[in-house]
């Protein structure tokens, strides 16, 4: 699975990201996986759900299921998908002292290793 496949499978598995995805495509003239995660807000939405904040985009998002999905995608993905997860998700997570920083405690072994590598 490459970066585009990662995003498409994420949106298929979590329809809460559907409206964000459609806006992303319209605003960017196509799919830009790093932008979708980092700029358009996948990472922020997952952290918001983890922190109990309500979002207009992804209300009711199961952040644990998203982490499980990303864990599997990181382990099974190609270099491009792994790069999107590492750079545009894991690296952009809250730093110590920021709200949501403890989300990394719920990572599986693949994401935990990725977190150690990028931080």
mmCIF file of C-alpha atoms in Angstrom:
data_model
loop_
_atom_site.group_PDB
_atom_site.id
_atom_site.type_symbol
_atom_site.label_atom_id
_atom_site.label_comp_id
_atom_site.label_asym_id
_atom_site.label_seq_id
_atom_site.Cartn_x
_atom_site.Cartn_y
_atom_site.Cartn_z
ATOM 1 C CA UNK A 1 0.000 0.000 0.000
ATOM 2 C CA UNK A 2 1.400 3.388 -0.995
ATOM 3 C CA UNK A 3 0.518 6.807 0.474
ATOM 4 C CA UNK A 4 -2.587 7.295 -1.676
ATOM 5 C CA UNK A 5 -3.780 3.782 -0.882
ATOM 6 C CA UNK A 6 -3.262 4.512 2.802
ATOM 7 C CA UNK A 7 -5.529 7.552 2.659
ATOM 8 C CA UNK A 8 -8.159 5.807 0.563
ATOM 9 C CA UNK A 9 -8.283 2.827 2.940
ATOM 10 C CA UNK A 10 -8.405 5.160 5.951
ATOM 11 C CA UNK A 11 -11.403 7.017 4.528
ATOM 12 C CA UNK A 12 -13.079 3.740 3.542
ATOM 13 C CA UNK A 13 -12.593 2.304 7.039
ATOM 14 C CA UNK A 14 -13.470 5.576 8.834
ATOM 15 C CA UNK A 15 -16.194 7.438 6.945
ATOM 16 C CA UNK A 16 -15.909 10.222 9.540
ATOM 17 C CA UNK A 17 -12.988 11.462 7.412
ATOM 18 C CA UNK A 18 -15.124 11.504 4.242
ATOM 19 C CA UNK A 19 -16.086 15.173 4.212
ATOM 20 C CA UNK A 20 -12.529 16.216 5.055
ATOM 21 C CA UNK A 21 -11.314 13.988 2.207
ATOM 22 C CA UNK A 22 -13.709 15.500 -0.313
ATOM 23 C CA UNK A 23 -12.675 19.043 0.700
ATOM 24 C CA UNK A 24 -9.025 18.012 0.439
ATOM 25 C CA UNK A 25 -9.496 16.707 -3.108
ATOM 26 C CA UNK A 26 -11.368 19.842 -4.176
ATOM 27 C CA UNK A 27 -8.854 22.218 -2.600
ATOM 28 C CA UNK A 28 -5.741 20.435 -3.880
ATOM 29 C CA UNK A 29 -6.847 19.150 -7.280
ATOM 30 C CA UNK A 30 -6.107 15.595 -6.197
ATOM 31 C CA UNK A 31 -4.840 13.530 -3.318
ATOM 32 C CA UNK A 32 -1.728 14.625 -1.412
ATOM 33 C CA UNK A 33 -1.321 12.102 1.424
ATOM 34 C CA UNK A 34 1.108 14.115 3.558
ATOM 35 C CA UNK A 35 -1.086 17.200 3.290
ATOM 36 C CA UNK A 36 -4.215 15.214 4.147
ATOM 37 C CA UNK A 37 -2.639 13.922 7.359
ATOM 38 C CA UNK A 38 -0.579 16.919 8.472
ATOM 39 C CA UNK A 39 -2.268 20.031 7.128
ATOM 40 C CA UNK A 40 -5.869 19.059 6.525
ATOM 41 C CA UNK A 41 -6.049 17.494 9.929
ATOM 42 C CA UNK A 42 -6.120 13.714 10.263
ATOM 43 C CA UNK A 43 -3.491 13.892 12.995
ATOM 44 C CA UNK A 44 -5.255 16.756 14.760
ATOM 45 C CA UNK A 45 -8.618 14.974 14.578
ATOM 46 C CA UNK A 46 -7.226 11.775 16.106
ATOM 47 C CA UNK A 47 -5.614 13.724 18.945
ATOM 48 C CA UNK A 48 -8.830 15.697 19.463
ATOM 49 C CA UNK A 49 -10.833 12.479 19.736
ATOM 50 C CA UNK A 50 -8.239 11.056 22.142
ATOM 51 C CA UNK A 51 -8.446 14.224 24.259
ATOM 52 C CA UNK A 52 -12.254 14.163 24.317
ATOM 53 C CA UNK A 53 -12.687 17.321 22.248
ATOM 54 C CA UNK A 54 -15.660 17.462 19.914
ATOM 55 C CA UNK A 55 -14.900 18.082 16.264
ATOM 56 C CA UNK A 56 -17.210 19.249 13.517
ATOM 57 C CA UNK A 57 -15.364 16.980 11.066
ATOM 58 C CA UNK A 58 -15.050 13.680 12.858
ATOM 59 C CA UNK A 59 -17.511 13.588 15.730
ATOM 60 C CA UNK A 60 -17.572 10.123 17.286
ATOM 61 C CA UNK A 61 -14.236 9.065 15.777
ATOM 62 C CA UNK A 62 -12.859 5.910 17.414
ATOM 63 C CA UNK A 63 -9.252 7.032 17.903
ATOM 64 C CA UNK A 64 -8.209 3.603 19.187
ATOM 65 C CA UNK A 65 -9.432 1.991 15.985
ATOM 66 C CA UNK A 66 -7.578 4.594 13.921
ATOM 67 C CA UNK A 67 -4.363 3.827 15.821
ATOM 68 C CA UNK A 68 -4.940 0.116 15.175
ATOM 69 C CA UNK A 69 -5.458 0.815 11.489
ATOM 70 C CA UNK A 70 -2.289 2.921 11.318
ATOM 71 C CA UNK A 71 -0.342 0.258 13.214
ATOM 72 C CA UNK A 72 -1.285 -2.340 10.615
ATOM 73 C CA UNK A 73 -0.648 0.047 7.738
ATOM 74 C CA UNK A 74 2.766 0.963 9.132
ATOM 75 C CA UNK A 75 3.810 -2.660 9.512
ATOM 76 C CA UNK A 76 2.430 -3.770 6.129
ATOM 77 C CA UNK A 77 2.873 -0.585 4.074
ATOM 78 C CA UNK A 78 5.551 0.311 1.593
ATOM 79 C CA UNK A 79 8.101 3.068 2.155
ATOM 80 C CA UNK A 80 5.710 5.774 0.998
ATOM 81 C CA UNK A 81 2.878 4.775 3.340
ATOM 82 C CA UNK A 82 5.316 4.357 6.225
ATOM 83 C CA UNK A 83 6.720 7.791 5.437
ATOM 84 C CA UNK A 84 3.298 9.414 5.573
ATOM 85 C CA UNK A 85 2.579 7.771 8.923
ATOM 86 C CA UNK A 86 6.009 8.622 10.369
ATOM 87 C CA UNK A 87 6.343 12.218 9.143
ATOM 88 C CA UNK A 88 2.778 13.453 8.894
ATOM 89 C CA UNK A 89 1.201 11.567 11.785
ATOM 90 C CA UNK A 90 3.689 10.376 14.416
ATOM 91 C CA UNK A 91 6.090 13.306 14.137
ATOM 92 C CA UNK A 92 3.227 15.826 14.323
ATOM 93 C CA UNK A 93 1.732 14.400 17.516
ATOM 94 C CA UNK A 94 1.802 16.546 20.657
ATOM 95 C CA UNK A 95 5.164 16.900 22.367
ATOM 96 C CA UNK A 96 5.633 16.416 26.113
ATOM 97 C CA UNK A 97 3.654 18.995 28.033
ATOM 98 C CA UNK A 98 1.052 19.434 25.269
ATOM 99 C CA UNK A 99 -2.563 18.258 25.386
ATOM 100 C CA UNK A 100 -2.835 14.725 24.021
ATOM 101 C CA UNK A 101 0.839 13.847 24.485
ATOM 102 C CA UNK A 102 0.000 10.520 26.131
ATOM 103 C CA UNK A 103 -1.645 9.077 23.023
ATOM 104 C CA UNK A 104 1.694 7.402 22.290
ATOM 105 C CA UNK A 105 1.078 5.136 25.281
ATOM 106 C CA UNK A 106 -1.634 3.442 23.220
ATOM 107 C CA UNK A 107 0.623 2.683 20.252
ATOM 108 C CA UNK A 108 1.265 -0.847 19.133
ATOM 109 C CA UNK A 109 4.870 -1.996 18.684
ATOM 110 C CA UNK A 110 5.233 -0.697 15.106
ATOM 111 C CA UNK A 111 4.075 2.839 15.875
ATOM 112 C CA UNK A 112 6.014 2.838 19.151
ATOM 113 C CA UNK A 113 9.217 2.005 17.284
ATOM 114 C CA UNK A 114 8.398 4.645 14.688
ATOM 115 C CA UNK A 115 7.855 7.195 17.483
ATOM 116 C CA UNK A 116 11.241 6.385 19.011
ATOM 117 C CA UNK A 117 12.879 6.755 15.590
ATOM 118 C CA UNK A 118 11.312 10.088 14.621
ATOM 119 C CA UNK A 119 11.500 11.754 18.017
#
